[in-house]
Tab-separated table of C-alpha atoms in Angstrom:
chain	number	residue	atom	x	y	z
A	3	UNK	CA	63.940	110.779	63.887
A	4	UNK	CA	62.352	107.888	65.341
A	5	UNK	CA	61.484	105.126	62.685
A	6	UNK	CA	59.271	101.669	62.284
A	7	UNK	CA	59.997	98.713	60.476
A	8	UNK	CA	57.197	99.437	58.533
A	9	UNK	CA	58.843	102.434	57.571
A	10	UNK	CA	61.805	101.499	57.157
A	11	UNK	CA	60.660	98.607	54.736
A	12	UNK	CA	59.411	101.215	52.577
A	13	UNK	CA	62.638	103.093	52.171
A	14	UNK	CA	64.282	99.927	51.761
A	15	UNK	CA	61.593	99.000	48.849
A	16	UNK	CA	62.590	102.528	47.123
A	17	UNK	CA	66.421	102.025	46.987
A	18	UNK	CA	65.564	97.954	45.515
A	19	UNK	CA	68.555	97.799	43.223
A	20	UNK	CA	70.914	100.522	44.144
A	21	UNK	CA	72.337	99.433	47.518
A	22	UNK	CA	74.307	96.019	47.729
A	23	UNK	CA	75.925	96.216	50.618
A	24	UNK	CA	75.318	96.873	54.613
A	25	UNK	CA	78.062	98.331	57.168
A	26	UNK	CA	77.929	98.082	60.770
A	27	UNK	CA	79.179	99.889	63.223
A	28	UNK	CA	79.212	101.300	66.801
A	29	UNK	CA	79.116	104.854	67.508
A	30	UNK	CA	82.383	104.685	70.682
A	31	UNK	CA	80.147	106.950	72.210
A	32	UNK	CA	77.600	107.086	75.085
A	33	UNK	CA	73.998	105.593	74.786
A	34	UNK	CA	71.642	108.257	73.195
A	35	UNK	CA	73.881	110.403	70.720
A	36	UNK	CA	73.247	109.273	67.212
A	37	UNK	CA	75.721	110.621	64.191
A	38	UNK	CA	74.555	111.533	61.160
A	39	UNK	CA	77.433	109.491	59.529
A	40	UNK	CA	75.299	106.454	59.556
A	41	UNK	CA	71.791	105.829	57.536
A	42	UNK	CA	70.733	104.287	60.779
A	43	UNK	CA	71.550	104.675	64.594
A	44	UNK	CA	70.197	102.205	67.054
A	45	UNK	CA	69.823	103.131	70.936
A	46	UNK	CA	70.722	101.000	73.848
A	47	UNK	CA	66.741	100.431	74.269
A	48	UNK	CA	66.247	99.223	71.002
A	49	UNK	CA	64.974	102.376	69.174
A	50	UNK	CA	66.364	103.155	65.900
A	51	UNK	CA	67.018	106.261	64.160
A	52	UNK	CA	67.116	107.065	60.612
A	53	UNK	CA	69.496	109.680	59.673
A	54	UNK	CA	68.522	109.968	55.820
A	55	UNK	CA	65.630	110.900	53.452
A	56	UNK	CA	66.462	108.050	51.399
A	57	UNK	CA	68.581	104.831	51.582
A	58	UNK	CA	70.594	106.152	48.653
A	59	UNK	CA	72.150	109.184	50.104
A	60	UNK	CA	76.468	108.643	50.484
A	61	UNK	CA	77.202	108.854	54.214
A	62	UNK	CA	80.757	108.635	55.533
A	63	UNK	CA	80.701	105.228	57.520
A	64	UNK	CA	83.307	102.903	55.658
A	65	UNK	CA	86.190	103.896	54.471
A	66	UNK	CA	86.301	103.886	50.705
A	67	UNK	CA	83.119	101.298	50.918
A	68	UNK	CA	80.159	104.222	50.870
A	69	UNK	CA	78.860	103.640	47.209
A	70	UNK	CA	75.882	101.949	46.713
A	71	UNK	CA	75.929	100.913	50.742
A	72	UNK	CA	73.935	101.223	53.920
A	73	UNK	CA	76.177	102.264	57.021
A	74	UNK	CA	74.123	101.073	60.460
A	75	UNK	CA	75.600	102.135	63.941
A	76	UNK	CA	74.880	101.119	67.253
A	77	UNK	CA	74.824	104.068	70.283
A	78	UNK	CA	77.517	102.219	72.348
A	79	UNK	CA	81.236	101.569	73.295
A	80	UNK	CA	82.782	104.835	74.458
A	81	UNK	CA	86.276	104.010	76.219
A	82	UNK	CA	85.747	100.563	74.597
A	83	UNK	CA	89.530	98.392	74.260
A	84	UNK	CA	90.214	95.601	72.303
A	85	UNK	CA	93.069	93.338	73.356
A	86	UNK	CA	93.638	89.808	71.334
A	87	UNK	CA	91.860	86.651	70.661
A	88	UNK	CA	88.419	86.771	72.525
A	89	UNK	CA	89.575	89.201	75.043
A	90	UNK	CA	88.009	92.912	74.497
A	91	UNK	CA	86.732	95.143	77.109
A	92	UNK	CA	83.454	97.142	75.624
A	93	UNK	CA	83.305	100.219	77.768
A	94	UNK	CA	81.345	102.122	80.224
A	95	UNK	CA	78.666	101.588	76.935
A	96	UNK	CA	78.262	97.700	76.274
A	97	UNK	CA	75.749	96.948	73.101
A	98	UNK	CA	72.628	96.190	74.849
A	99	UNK	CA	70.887	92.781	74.262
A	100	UNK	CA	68.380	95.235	72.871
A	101	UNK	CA	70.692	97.163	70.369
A	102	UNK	CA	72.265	93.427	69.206
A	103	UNK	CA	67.998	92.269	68.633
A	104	UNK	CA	66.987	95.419	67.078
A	105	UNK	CA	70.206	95.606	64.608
A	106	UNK	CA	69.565	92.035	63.628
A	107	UNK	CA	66.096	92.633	63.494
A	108	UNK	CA	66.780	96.115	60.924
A	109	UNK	CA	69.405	94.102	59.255
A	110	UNK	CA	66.825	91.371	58.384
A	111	UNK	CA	64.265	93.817	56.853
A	112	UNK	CA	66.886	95.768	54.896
A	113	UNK	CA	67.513	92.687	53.025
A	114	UNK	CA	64.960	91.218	53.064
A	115	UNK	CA	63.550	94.566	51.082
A	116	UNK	CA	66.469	94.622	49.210
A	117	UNK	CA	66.769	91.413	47.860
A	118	UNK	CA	70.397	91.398	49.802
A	119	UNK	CA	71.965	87.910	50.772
A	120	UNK	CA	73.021	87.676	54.559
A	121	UNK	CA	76.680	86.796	54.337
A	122	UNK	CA	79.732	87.879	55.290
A	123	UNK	CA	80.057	89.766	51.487
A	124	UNK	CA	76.818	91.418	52.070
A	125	UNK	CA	76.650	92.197	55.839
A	126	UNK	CA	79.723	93.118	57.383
A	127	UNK	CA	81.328	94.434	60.706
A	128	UNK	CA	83.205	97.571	60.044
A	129	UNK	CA	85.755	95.452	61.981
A	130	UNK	CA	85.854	92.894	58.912
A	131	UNK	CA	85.734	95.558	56.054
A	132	UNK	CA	89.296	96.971	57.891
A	133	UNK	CA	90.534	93.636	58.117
A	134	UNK	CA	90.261	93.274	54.575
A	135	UNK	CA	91.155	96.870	53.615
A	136	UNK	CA	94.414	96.443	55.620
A	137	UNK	CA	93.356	99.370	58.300
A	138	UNK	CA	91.662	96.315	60.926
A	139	UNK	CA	93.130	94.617	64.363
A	140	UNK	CA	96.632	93.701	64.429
A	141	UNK	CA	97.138	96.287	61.046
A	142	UNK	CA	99.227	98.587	63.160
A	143	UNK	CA	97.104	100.958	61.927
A	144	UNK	CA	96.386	104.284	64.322
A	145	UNK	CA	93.460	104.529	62.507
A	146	UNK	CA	92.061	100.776	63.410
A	147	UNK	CA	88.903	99.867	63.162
A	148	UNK	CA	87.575	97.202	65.074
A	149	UNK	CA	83.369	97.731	65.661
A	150	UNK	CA	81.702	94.727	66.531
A	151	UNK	CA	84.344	92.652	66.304
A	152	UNK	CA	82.926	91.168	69.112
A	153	UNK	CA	79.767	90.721	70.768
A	154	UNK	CA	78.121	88.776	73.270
A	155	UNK	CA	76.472	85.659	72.952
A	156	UNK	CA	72.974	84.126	74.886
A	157	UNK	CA	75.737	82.953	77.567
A	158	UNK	CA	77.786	86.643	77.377
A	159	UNK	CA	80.501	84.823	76.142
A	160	UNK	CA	82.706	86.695	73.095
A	161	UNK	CA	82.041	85.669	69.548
A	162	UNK	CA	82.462	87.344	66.617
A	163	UNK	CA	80.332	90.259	65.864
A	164	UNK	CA	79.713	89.633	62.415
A	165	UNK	CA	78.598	86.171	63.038
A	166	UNK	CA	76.360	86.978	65.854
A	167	UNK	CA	74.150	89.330	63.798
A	168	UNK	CA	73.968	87.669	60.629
A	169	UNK	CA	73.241	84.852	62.305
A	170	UNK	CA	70.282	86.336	64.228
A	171	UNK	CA	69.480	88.362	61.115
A	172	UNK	CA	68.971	84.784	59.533
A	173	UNK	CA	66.564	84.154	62.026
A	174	UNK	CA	64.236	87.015	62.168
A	175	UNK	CA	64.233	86.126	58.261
A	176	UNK	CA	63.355	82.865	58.918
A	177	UNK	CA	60.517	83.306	61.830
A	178	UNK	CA	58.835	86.878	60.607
């Protein structure tokens, strides 16, 4: 279903102390098909689905990282291919200024609500929980993981994924 950030602030406010952690992902699918995998799905317009009753509920999002964890996705990146360095081509389905807003926006609330730090411990790519978990880019992995590794910038320039959204996370903390 469709949800507010009103609403979504008060699930947030009834998992306070059980989830530590938030995941994020992209769907490598077209706009407009959300999976129930994820606590959250948010739509190349912005609009953001919840996918749970409560905040606590296991989904399947992270490998081995589901405990205790949110697991947001973005509606995006089918046929998307990831080369080296900065160089990554992100599919008929590019993340949307508006998905990149709204999931900074989400993330911000979430911890916010949560009383959940914004750093790279807290908040992560799924790309940078496989990097660590030895299943990311250049693992040799056939199972590689490598969501948001990057994302555009304000100039559409490549930069890491993670950074981006924390970083505007930080800032819809800041200026709500």
């Amino acid at each position: 279903k469709v949800i507010t950030l009103d609403e979504i602030r008060s699930l947030a406010k009834a998992a306070k102390g059980e989830i530590d952690k938030i995941y994020l992902h992209w769907t490598a699918g077209p706009y407009g098909i959300p999976f129930r995998d994820y606590h959250f799905n948010v739509d190349d317009d912005g609009t953001i689905y919840c996918m749970c009753e409560e905040l606590t509920e296991k989904k399947a999002h992270t490998w081995h990282r589901n405990t205790g964890a949110i697991g947001i996705s973005l509606c995006c990146c089918e046929g998307a291919q990831a080369y080296d360095g900065y160089n990554a081509e992100l599919g008929e389905y590019p993340p949307t200024t508006k998905q990149i807003e709204a999931l900074s926006h989400l993330v911000a609330v979430l911890c916010e609500e949560l009383e959940i730090v914004i750093d790279k411990e807290h908040v992560m790519t799924h790309e940078e929980a496989a990097t660590i978990d030895g299943y990311g880019p250049y693992s040799g992995d056939p199972e590689t993981r490598w969501d948001l590794w990057y994302l555009p910038d304000y100039n559409d320039n490549l930069r890491k994924g993670g950074e981006v959204i924390r970083g505007k996370a930080l800032w819809y903390l800041a200026n709500e």
